[in-house]
PDB file of C-alpha atoms in Angstrom:
ATOM      1  CA  MET T 439      73.524  82.366 206.030  1.00 55.00           C
ATOM      2  CA  HIS T 440      75.618  81.653 202.942  1.00 66.00           C
ATOM      3  CA  ALA T 441      78.310  78.965 202.792  1.00 82.00           C
ATOM      4  CA  ILE T 442      81.611  80.417 201.590  1.00 89.00           C
ATOM      5  CA  VAL T 443      83.489  78.586 198.855  1.00 90.00           C
ATOM      6  CA  ARG T 444      86.253  81.163 198.511  1.00 94.00           C
ATOM      7  CA  SER T 445      87.326  84.432 200.082  1.00 95.00           C
ATOM      8  CA  VAL T 446      88.408  86.727 197.253  1.00 95.00           C
ATOM      9  CA  VAL T 447      89.056  89.858 199.343  1.00 95.00           C
ATOM     10  CA  ASP T 448      88.993  90.475 203.080  1.00 97.00           C
ATOM     11  CA  THR T 449      90.314  93.874 204.099  1.00 97.00           C
ATOM     12  CA  ARG T 450      89.583  96.909 206.207  1.00 96.00           C
ATOM     13  CA  THR T 451      89.490 100.205 204.357  1.00 94.00           C
ATOM     14  CA  LYS T 452      89.598 103.646 205.952  1.00 93.00           C
ATOM     15  CA  PHE T 453      85.843 103.472 206.312  1.00 91.00           C
ATOM     16  CA  GLN T 454      84.634  99.875 206.612  1.00 91.00           C
ATOM     17  CA  HIS T 455      85.327  96.150 206.603  1.00 93.00           C
ATOM     18  CA  ALA T 456      85.105  95.023 202.976  1.00 95.00           C
ATOM     19  CA  GLN T 457      84.808  91.441 201.755  1.00 96.00           C
ATOM     20  CA  ILE T 458      84.265  89.844 198.386  1.00 96.00           C
ATOM     21  CA  ILE T 459      83.337  86.205 198.821  1.00 96.00           C
ATOM     22  CA  GLU T 460      82.106  83.416 196.589  1.00 96.00           C
ATOM     23  CA  THR T 461      79.233  81.142 197.593  1.00 94.00           C
ATOM     24  CA  PRO T 462      77.788  78.097 195.812  1.00 92.00           C
ATOM     25  CA  SER T 463      74.288  79.537 195.698  1.00 89.00           C
ATOM     26  CA  CYS T 464      74.918  83.219 194.967  1.00 91.00           C
ATOM     27  CA  GLY T 465      78.280  83.389 193.191  1.00 94.00           C
ATOM     28  CA  LYS T 466      80.450  86.390 194.016  1.00 96.00           C
ATOM     29  CA  CYS T 467      79.126  88.648 196.777  1.00 96.00           C
ATOM     30  CA  LEU T 468      80.055  92.068 198.144  1.00 96.00           C
ATOM     31  CA  VAL T 469      79.858  92.266 201.943  1.00 94.00           C
ATOM     32  CA  LEU T 470      80.431  95.509 203.875  1.00 92.00           C
ATOM     33  CA  ASP T 471      80.708  95.538 207.658  1.00 89.00           C
ATOM     34  CA  GLY T 472      79.305  92.029 207.729  1.00 88.00           C
ATOM     35  CA  ARG T 473      76.187  92.911 205.721  1.00 89.00           C
ATOM     36  CA  MET T 474      75.449  91.488 202.303  1.00 91.00           C
ATOM     37  CA  GLN T 475      75.271  94.247 199.686  1.00 93.00           C
ATOM     38  CA  SER T 476      75.101  92.539 196.283  1.00 95.00           C
ATOM     39  CA  THR T 477      75.395  89.067 194.828  1.00 95.00           C
ATOM     40  CA  GLN T 478      76.077  87.809 191.344  1.00 94.00           C
ATOM     41  CA  LEU T 479      72.859  85.775 191.523  1.00 94.00           C
ATOM     42  CA  ASP T 480      70.337  88.551 191.990  1.00 95.00           C
ATOM     43  CA  ASP T 481      71.975  91.967 191.837  1.00 97.00           C
ATOM     44  CA  PHE T 482      69.759  92.598 188.796  1.00 98.00           C
ATOM     45  CA  ILE T 483      66.687  92.580 191.050  1.00 98.00           C
ATOM     46  CA  TYR T 484      68.033  95.120 193.524  1.00 98.00           C
ATOM     47  CA  HIS T 485      69.643  97.450 190.986  1.00 98.00           C
ATOM     48  CA  GLU T 486      66.838  97.433 188.430  1.00 99.00           C
ATOM     49  CA  ALA T 487      64.364  98.155 191.242  1.00 99.00           C
ATOM     50  CA  LEU T 488      66.594 100.945 192.542  1.00 99.00           C
ATOM     51  CA  VAL T 489      67.191 102.752 189.246  1.00 99.00           C
ATOM     52  CA  HIS T 490      64.431 102.310 186.692  1.00 99.00           C
ATOM     53  CA  PRO T 491      61.353 103.591 188.567  1.00 99.00           C
ATOM     54  CA  GLY T 492      63.054 106.968 188.919  1.00 98.00           C
ATOM     55  CA  LEU T 493      64.316 107.217 185.356  1.00 98.00           C
ATOM     56  CA  LEU T 494      60.992 106.097 183.891  1.00 98.00           C
ATOM     57  CA  THR T 495      59.101 108.670 185.964  1.00 98.00           C
ATOM     58  CA  VAL T 496      61.027 111.628 184.502  1.00 97.00           C
ATOM     59  CA  ASP T 497      58.791 113.207 181.849  1.00 95.00           C
ATOM     60  CA  ARG T 498      61.447 113.316 179.125  1.00 96.00           C
ATOM     61  CA  PRO T 499      64.419 111.115 178.233  1.00 98.00           C
ATOM     62  CA  PRO T 500      66.839 111.609 181.155  1.00 98.00           C
ATOM     63  CA  ARG T 501      70.181 113.252 180.448  1.00 99.00           C
ATOM     64  CA  SER T 502      72.054 113.328 183.753  1.00 99.00           C
ATOM     65  CA  ALA T 503      72.322 111.201 186.881  1.00 99.00           C
ATOM     66  CA  LEU T 504      74.168 111.205 190.183  1.00 99.00           C
ATOM     67  CA  VAL T 505      74.872 108.044 192.189  1.00 99.00           C
ATOM     68  CA  ILE T 506      75.656 108.394 195.888  1.00 98.00           C
ATOM     69  CA  GLY T 507      77.536 105.261 196.959  1.00 95.00           C
ATOM     70  CA  GLY T 508      77.075 102.319 194.611  1.00 94.00           C
ATOM     71  CA  GLY T 509      80.626 101.018 194.900  1.00 94.00           C
ATOM     72  CA  GLU T 510      80.204  97.861 192.828  1.00 96.00           C
ATOM     73  CA  GLY T 511      79.174  99.900 189.785  1.00 97.00           C
ATOM     74  CA  ALA T 512      75.895  98.091 189.143  1.00 98.00           C
ATOM     75  CA  THR T 513      73.792 101.205 189.753  1.00 98.00           C
ATOM     76  CA  LEU T 514      75.872 102.997 187.127  1.00 99.00           C
ATOM     77  CA  ARG T 515      75.405 100.006 184.831  1.00 98.00           C
ATOM     78  CA  GLU T 516      71.624 100.346 184.940  1.00 99.00           C
ATOM     79  CA  ILE T 517      71.685 104.125 184.420  1.00 99.00           C
ATOM     80  CA  LEU T 518      73.952 103.788 181.396  1.00 99.00           C
ATOM     81  CA  LYS T 519      71.373 101.570 179.670  1.00 99.00           C
ATOM     82  CA  TYR T 520      69.685 104.863 178.733  1.00 99.00           C
ATOM     83  CA  PRO T 521      71.335 106.240 175.566  1.00 99.00           C
ATOM     84  CA  SER T 522      69.916 109.677 176.433  1.00 99.00           C
ATOM     85  CA  ILE T 523      72.171 109.862 179.509  1.00 99.00           C
ATOM     86  CA  ARG T 524      75.026 112.209 178.721  1.00 99.00           C
ATOM     87  CA  ARG T 525      76.617 112.387 182.158  1.00 98.00           C
ATOM     88  CA  ALA T 526      76.616 109.969 185.100  1.00 99.00           C
ATOM     89  CA  VAL T 527      78.489 111.025 188.230  1.00 99.00           C
ATOM     90  CA  MET T 528      79.198 108.525 191.005  1.00 98.00           C
ATOM     91  CA  VAL T 529      80.317 109.852 194.392  1.00 98.00           C
ATOM     92  CA  ASP T 530      81.580 107.141 196.746  1.00 97.00           C
ATOM     93  CA  ILE T 531      83.810 108.141 199.623  1.00 95.00           C
ATOM     94  CA  ASP T 532      85.550 104.749 199.789  1.00 95.00           C
ATOM     95  CA  ASP T 533      87.971 104.599 196.875  1.00 97.00           C
ATOM     96  CA  GLU T 534      89.379 101.288 198.110  1.00 97.00           C
ATOM     97  CA  VAL T 535      86.025  99.510 197.816  1.00 96.00           C
ATOM     98  CA  VAL T 536      85.456 100.932 194.338  1.00 97.00           C
ATOM     99  CA  THR T 537      88.925  99.780 193.236  1.00 98.00           C
ATOM    100  CA  LEU T 538      88.293  96.279 194.594  1.00 97.00           C
ATOM    101  CA  CYS T 539      84.889  96.042 192.912  1.00 97.00           C
ATOM    102  CA  ARG T 540      86.273  97.298 189.652  1.00 98.00           C
ATOM    103  CA  ARG T 541      88.933  94.571 189.736  1.00 98.00           C
ATOM    104  CA  TYR T 542      87.046  91.618 191.180  1.00 97.00           C
ATOM    105  CA  LEU T 543      83.378  92.194 190.271  1.00 97.00           C
ATOM    106  CA  PRO T 544      83.284  92.781 186.496  1.00 96.00           C
ATOM    107  CA  GLU T 545      80.144  90.629 186.444  1.00 95.00           C
ATOM    108  CA  MET T 546      78.382  93.450 188.288  1.00 96.00           C
ATOM    109  CA  HIS T 547      79.732  96.668 186.790  1.00 98.00           C
ATOM    110  CA  ARG T 548      80.096  95.242 183.241  1.00 97.00           C
ATOM    111  CA  GLY T 549      82.430  98.015 182.181  1.00 97.00           C
ATOM    112  CA  ALA T 550      80.340 100.896 183.553  1.00 98.00           C
ATOM    113  CA  PHE T 551      83.406 102.558 185.075  1.00 98.00           C
ATOM    114  CA  ASP T 552      84.998 102.785 181.613  1.00 97.00           C
ATOM    115  CA  ASP T 553      82.009 104.369 179.889  1.00 98.00           C
ATOM    116  CA  PRO T 554      82.988 107.871 178.669  1.00 98.00           C
ATOM    117  CA  ARG T 555      79.811 109.284 180.238  1.00 98.00           C
ATOM    118  CA  THR T 556      80.943 108.171 183.712  1.00 98.00           C
ATOM    119  CA  GLU T 557      82.728 110.364 186.243  1.00 98.00           C
ATOM    120  CA  VAL T 558      83.769 108.791 189.566  1.00 98.00           C
ATOM    121  CA  ARG T 559      84.594 110.988 192.558  1.00 98.00           C
ATOM    122  CA  HIS T 560      85.863 109.858 195.965  1.00 97.00           C
ATOM    123  CA  GLU T 561      84.637 112.356 198.518  1.00 96.00           C
ATOM    124  CA  ASP T 562      81.820 113.040 200.940  1.00 96.00           C
ATOM    125  CA  ALA T 563      78.601 113.151 198.922  1.00 97.00           C
ATOM    126  CA  ARG T 564      76.979 115.793 201.097  1.00 97.00           C
ATOM    127  CA  ALA T 565      79.922 118.158 200.721  1.00 97.00           C
ATOM    128  CA  TYR T 566      79.901 117.541 196.970  1.00 98.00           C
ATOM    129  CA  LEU T 567      76.219 118.413 196.640  1.00 98.00           C
ATOM    130  CA  GLU T 568      76.436 121.434 198.924  1.00 97.00           C
ATOM    131  CA  ARG T 569      79.105 123.103 196.816  1.00 96.00           C
ATOM    132  CA  SER T 570      77.767 122.005 193.405  1.00 95.00           C
ATOM    133  CA  ASP T 571      75.245 123.968 191.383  1.00 94.00           C
ATOM    134  CA  GLU T 572      74.673 121.146 188.876  1.00 97.00           C
ATOM    135  CA  ARG T 573      71.173 119.696 188.549  1.00 98.00           C
ATOM    136  CA  PHE T 574      70.381 116.084 187.773  1.00 99.00           C
ATOM    137  CA  ASP T 575      67.394 114.269 186.294  1.00 99.00           C
ATOM    138  CA  LEU T 576      68.053 111.398 188.703  1.00 99.00           C
ATOM    139  CA  ILE T 577      69.837 111.196 192.033  1.00 99.00           C
ATOM    140  CA  VAL T 578      70.228 107.668 193.419  1.00 99.00           C
ATOM    141  CA  SER T 579      71.152 107.041 197.043  1.00 98.00           C
ATOM    142  CA  ASP T 580      72.686 103.554 197.122  1.00 96.00           C
ATOM    143  CA  LEU T 581      74.132 103.539 200.619  1.00 93.00           C
ATOM    144  CA  PRO T 582      74.209 101.024 203.466  1.00 87.00           C
ATOM    145  CA  GLU T 583      72.081 101.917 206.463  1.00 84.00           C
ATOM    146  CA  PRO T 584      74.066 103.922 209.055  1.00 84.00           C
ATOM    147  CA  MET T 585      75.126 101.506 211.789  1.00 78.00           C
ATOM    148  CA  GLU T 586      76.992 103.978 213.976  1.00 75.00           C
ATOM    149  CA  ALA T 587      77.235 107.712 214.498  1.00 64.00           C
ATOM    150  CA  GLY T 588      79.356 109.247 211.772  1.00 61.00           C
ATOM    151  CA  PRO T 589      79.281 110.934 208.356  1.00 66.00           C
ATOM    152  CA  ALA T 590      76.920 108.338 206.838  1.00 79.00           C
ATOM    153  CA  CYS T 591      74.199 109.377 209.292  1.00 87.00           C
ATOM    154  CA  LEU T 592      74.142 112.822 207.709  1.00 93.00           C
ATOM    155  CA  LEU T 593      73.115 111.329 204.344  1.00 96.00           C
ATOM    156  CA  TYR T 594      69.729 110.270 205.745  1.00 97.00           C
ATOM    157  CA  THR T 595      68.454 113.529 207.221  1.00 97.00           C
ATOM    158  CA  ARG T 596      65.931 116.208 206.334  1.00 98.00           C
ATOM    159  CA  GLU T 597      68.751 118.702 205.846  1.00 98.00           C
ATOM    160  CA  PHE T 598      70.500 116.443 203.343  1.00 98.00           C
ATOM    161  CA  TYR T 599      67.296 115.717 201.443  1.00 99.00           C
ATOM    162  CA  ARG T 600      66.678 119.465 201.118  1.00 99.00           C
ATOM    163  CA  THR T 601      70.038 119.727 199.380  1.00 98.00           C
ATOM    164  CA  VAL T 602      69.131 116.788 197.135  1.00 99.00           C
ATOM    165  CA  HIS T 603      65.814 118.472 196.310  1.00 99.00           C
ATOM    166  CA  ASP T 604      67.646 121.601 195.190  1.00 98.00           C
ATOM    167  CA  ARG T 605      70.004 119.608 192.940  1.00 98.00           C
ATOM    168  CA  LEU T 606      67.225 117.964 190.937  1.00 98.00           C
ATOM    169  CA  THR T 607      65.842 119.292 187.672  1.00 98.00           C
ATOM    170  CA  PRO T 608      62.168 120.365 187.863  1.00 97.00           C
ATOM    171  CA  SER T 609      61.011 116.897 186.760  1.00 96.00           C
ATOM    172  CA  GLY T 610      63.908 115.053 188.395  1.00 98.00           C
ATOM    173  CA  THR T 611      63.570 112.202 190.873  1.00 99.00           C
ATOM    174  CA  LEU T 612      65.400 110.838 193.888  1.00 99.00           C
ATOM    175  CA  THR T 613      65.424 107.063 194.277  1.00 99.00           C
ATOM    176  CA  MET T 614      66.945 105.240 197.197  1.00 98.00           C
ATOM    177  CA  GLN T 615      67.189 101.968 199.007  1.00 97.00           C
ATOM    178  CA  ALA T 616      65.323 102.232 202.285  1.00 97.00           C
ATOM    179  CA  GLY T 617      65.906  99.046 204.242  1.00 95.00           C
ATOM    180  CA  MET T 618      63.920  95.898 204.801  1.00 95.00           C
ATOM    181  CA  THR T 619      60.140  95.817 204.745  1.00 98.00           C
ATOM    182  CA  LYS T 620      59.473  92.574 206.569  1.00 95.00           C
ATOM    183  CA  ALA T 621      56.977  92.599 209.428  1.00 94.00           C
ATOM    184  CA  GLY T 622      58.473  93.895 212.657  1.00 93.00           C
ATOM    185  CA  GLU T 623      61.436  95.535 210.895  1.00 94.00           C
ATOM    186  CA  LEU T 624      59.813  98.550 209.247  1.00 97.00           C
ATOM    187  CA  GLY T 625      61.305 101.312 211.390  1.00 96.00           C
ATOM    188  CA  PHE T 626      64.034 102.429 208.995  1.00 96.00           C
ATOM    189  CA  PHE T 627      61.727 102.394 205.969  1.00 98.00           C
ATOM    190  CA  THR T 628      58.946 104.348 207.654  1.00 98.00           C
ATOM    191  CA  ALA T 629      61.289 106.920 209.238  1.00 98.00           C
ATOM    192  CA  ILE T 630      62.995 107.684 205.920  1.00 98.00           C
ATOM    193  CA  HIS T 631      59.629 107.851 204.135  1.00 99.00           C
ATOM    194  CA  SER T 632      58.350 110.300 206.756  1.00 99.00           C
ATOM    195  CA  THR T 633      61.519 112.396 206.510  1.00 99.00           C
ATOM    196  CA  LEU T 634      61.242 112.632 202.730  1.00 99.00           C
ATOM    197  CA  ARG T 635      57.602 113.723 203.070  1.00 99.00           C
ATOM    198  CA  ALA T 636      58.873 116.729 205.022  1.00 99.00           C
ATOM    199  CA  VAL T 637      60.825 117.817 201.918  1.00 99.00           C
ATOM    200  CA  PHE T 638      59.201 116.448 198.749  1.00 99.00           C
ATOM    201  CA  PRO T 639      55.579 116.836 197.588  1.00 98.00           C
ATOM    202  CA  VAL T 640      55.599 113.329 196.081  1.00 99.00           C
ATOM    203  CA  VAL T 641      56.967 110.345 198.040  1.00 99.00           C
ATOM    204  CA  ALA T 642      56.224 106.814 196.837  1.00 99.00           C
ATOM    205  CA  GLY T 643      57.442 103.715 198.652  1.00 99.00           C
ATOM    206  CA  TYR T 644      57.757 100.337 196.971  1.00 99.00           C
ATOM    207  CA  GLN T 645      59.414  96.978 197.541  1.00 99.00           C
ATOM    208  CA  ALA T 646      61.084  94.024 195.857  1.00 98.00           C
ATOM    209  CA  PHE T 647      62.025  90.631 197.239  1.00 97.00           C
ATOM    210  CA  VAL T 648      65.816  90.354 197.046  1.00 95.00           C
ATOM    211  CA  SER T 649      66.772  86.701 197.408  1.00 90.00           C
ATOM    212  CA  CYS T 650      70.224  87.189 198.925  1.00 88.00           C
ATOM    213  CA  PHE T 651      68.778  89.411 201.650  1.00 90.00           C
ATOM    214  CA  GLY T 652      66.120  86.823 202.480  1.00 90.00           C
ATOM    215  CA  THR T 653      63.507  89.551 202.905  1.00 94.00           C
ATOM    216  CA  PRO T 654      61.467  92.044 200.912  1.00 97.00           C
ATOM    217  CA  TRP T 655      63.428  95.268 200.536  1.00 97.00           C
ATOM    218  CA  GLY T 656      62.126  98.808 200.556  1.00 98.00           C
ATOM    219  CA  PHE T 657      62.829 101.577 198.075  1.00 99.00           C
ATOM    220  CA  ILE T 658      61.481 105.108 197.697  1.00 99.00           C
ATOM    221  CA  VAL T 659      60.981 107.532 194.812  1.00 99.00           C
ATOM    222  CA  ALA T 660      60.642 111.223 195.700  1.00 99.00           C
ATOM    223  CA  SER T 661      60.055 114.188 193.412  1.00 99.00           C
ATOM    224  CA  ARG T 662      58.653 117.688 193.170  1.00 97.00           C
ATOM    225  CA  ARG T 663      55.612 116.716 191.102  1.00 95.00           C
ATOM    226  CA  LEU T 664      55.868 113.440 189.159  1.00 97.00           C
ATOM    227  CA  ASP T 665      54.436 110.292 190.730  1.00 98.00           C
ATOM    228  CA  PRO T 666      55.621 106.860 189.496  1.00 99.00           C
ATOM    229  CA  ARG T 667      52.318 105.366 190.624  1.00 98.00           C
ATOM    230  CA  ARG T 668      50.564 107.208 187.792  1.00 98.00           C
ATOM    231  CA  LEU T 669      52.226 104.905 185.253  1.00 98.00           C
ATOM    232  CA  ASP T 670      50.172 101.837 184.339  1.00 98.00           C
ATOM    233  CA  PRO T 671      51.818  98.647 182.995  1.00 99.00           C
ATOM    234  CA  PRO T 672      51.447  99.494 179.284  1.00 99.00           C
ATOM    235  CA  ALA T 673      52.938 102.950 179.906  1.00 99.00           C
ATOM    236  CA  VAL T 674      55.927 101.473 181.761  1.00 99.00           C
ATOM    237  CA  ASP T 675      56.533  98.891 179.051  1.00 99.00           C
ATOM    238  CA  GLY T 676      56.310 101.594 176.402  1.00 98.00           C
ATOM    239  CA  LEU T 677      58.815 103.809 178.202  1.00 99.00           C
ATOM    240  CA  ILE T 678      61.240 100.911 178.625  1.00 99.00           C
ATOM    241  CA  ALA T 679      61.017 100.132 174.911  1.00 98.00           C
ATOM    242  CA  GLU T 680      61.530 103.796 174.054  1.00 98.00           C
ATOM    243  CA  ARG T 681      64.265 104.724 176.533  1.00 98.00           C
ATOM    244  CA  VAL T 682      66.275 101.623 177.461  1.00 99.00           C
ATOM    245  CA  ARG T 683      68.919  99.978 175.313  1.00 97.00           C
ATOM    246  CA  GLY T 684      68.461  96.215 175.469  1.00 91.00           C
ATOM    247  CA  SER T 685      66.090  94.346 177.753  1.00 92.00           C
ATOM    248  CA  LEU T 686      65.620  94.321 181.517  1.00 98.00           C
ATOM    249  CA  GLU T 687      65.610  91.085 183.492  1.00 98.00           C
ATOM    250  CA  TYR T 688      63.341  92.145 186.360  1.00 99.00           C
ATOM    251  CA  TRP T 689      61.535  95.450 185.879  1.00 99.00           C
ATOM    252  CA  ASP T 690      58.536  95.793 183.577  1.00 99.00           C
ATOM    253  CA  GLY T 691      55.024  97.180 183.711  1.00 99.00           C
ATOM    254  CA  VAL T 692      53.499  94.382 185.771  1.00 99.00           C
ATOM    255  CA  THR T 693      56.420  94.428 188.216  1.00 99.00           C
ATOM    256  CA  HIS T 694      56.100  98.214 188.532  1.00 99.00           C
ATOM    257  CA  ARG T 695      52.410  98.018 189.432  1.00 99.00           C
ATOM    258  CA  HIS T 696      53.012  95.196 191.904  1.00 99.00           C
ATOM    259  CA  ALA T 697      56.002  96.887 193.591  1.00 99.00           C
ATOM    260  CA  PHE T 698      54.091 100.076 194.414  1.00 99.00           C
ATOM    261  CA  ALA T 699      51.025  98.144 195.657  1.00 99.00           C
ATOM    262  CA  LEU T 700      52.271  97.926 199.234  1.00 99.00           C
ATOM    263  CA  PRO T 701      50.348  95.611 201.574  1.00 98.00           C
ATOM    264  CA  LYS T 702      47.979  96.986 204.165  1.00 98.00           C
ATOM    265  CA  HIS T 703      50.252  96.620 207.220  1.00 98.00           C
ATOM    266  CA  ILE T 704      53.038  98.606 205.519  1.00 98.00           C
ATOM    267  CA  ARG T 705      50.657 101.355 204.372  1.00 98.00           C
ATOM    268  CA  LYS T 706      49.312 101.561 207.910  1.00 98.00           C
ATOM    269  CA  ALA T 707      52.837 101.857 209.352  1.00 98.00           C
ATOM    270  CA  LEU T 708      53.722 104.607 206.861  1.00 98.00           C
ATOM    271  CA  ASP T 709      50.578 106.551 207.746  1.00 98.00           C
ATOM    272  CA  ALA T 710      51.326 106.262 211.469  1.00 98.00           C
ATOM    273  CA  GLU T 711      54.989 107.304 211.264  1.00 98.00           C
ATOM    274  CA  THR T 712      55.733 110.852 212.449  1.00 97.00           C
ATOM    275  CA  ARG T 713      59.490 110.845 212.958  1.00 97.00           C
ATOM    276  CA  VAL T 714      61.565 113.253 210.881  1.00 98.00           C
ATOM    277  CA  VAL T 715      65.274 112.393 210.899  1.00 97.00           C
ATOM    278  CA  THR T 716      67.513 115.444 211.341  1.00 97.00           C
ATOM    279  CA  ASP T 717      71.193 116.229 211.707  1.00 94.00           C
ATOM    280  CA  ALA T 718      70.586 116.724 215.421  1.00 94.00           C
ATOM    281  CA  ASP T 719      68.584 113.496 215.744  1.00 93.00           C
ATOM    282  CA  PRO T 720      70.099 110.998 213.266  1.00 92.00           C
ATOM    283  CA  LEU T 721      68.867 107.500 212.546  1.00 92.00           C
ATOM    284  CA  ILE T 722      71.101 104.595 213.610  1.00 89.00           C
ATOM    285  CA  VAL T 723      70.372 101.012 212.586  1.00 84.00           C
ATOM    286  CA  GLU T 724      71.273  98.351 215.120  1.00 75.00           C
ATOM    287  CA  SER T 725      73.509  95.601 213.737  1.00 63.00           C
TER     288      SER T 725
END
């Protein structure tokens, strides 16, 4: 629980209940459908963990990226730290949330929406990918977990991940948030990991403790052939120095090695999981 000092925005968009609040401990926070998404205090942890493992895994300086969701613009912010990026497309269906974040959360996007390499589209991400023939070095899925039956459910299925696979360059990577990884709450993480294994030859789960969530949080990198776990700490640090403009606050070689070293009970749960999420059998997260 977070005490609220000030309510900056409290509105219902066409798609969700959106709030921007301010708390004494976390600063400004984005809350969607009652769930904390990002805070001024520690968004750097979540967004660096979400973006950099994928971009560092690509075997050449990345040139193009697609963000699915990511309304506050912080995912874009991290991608644009790579001078080699020539084009960064963000597809978020909720234009109202993006407009609110752009106005009230400059601390998070830090001008990413105004970068000339950025293109923002407000439409269904699956429809966009299905009709596009563009290929990306990185595709990031930065979406809330689906809490009810609807279009969001179809962005977590084997069929959707097949489309993502086909929109990646040969050495491209998918990275995504994949829910909490605390004991007893692994079902979303393991189901998505299992579903990705049905599509991608390489699937690597990892985690980071995100303070505002109060729990370790799961992420996944998937690719045709490149495995982020092959990178040792000196290699990661070298790639950051070579590819990233400025310094990172959270991600480095030691953090990379630690994040992918999942504890035994999580590895066991991943090995035991057999569910493959499909359009006909979507995954719903209970609120």
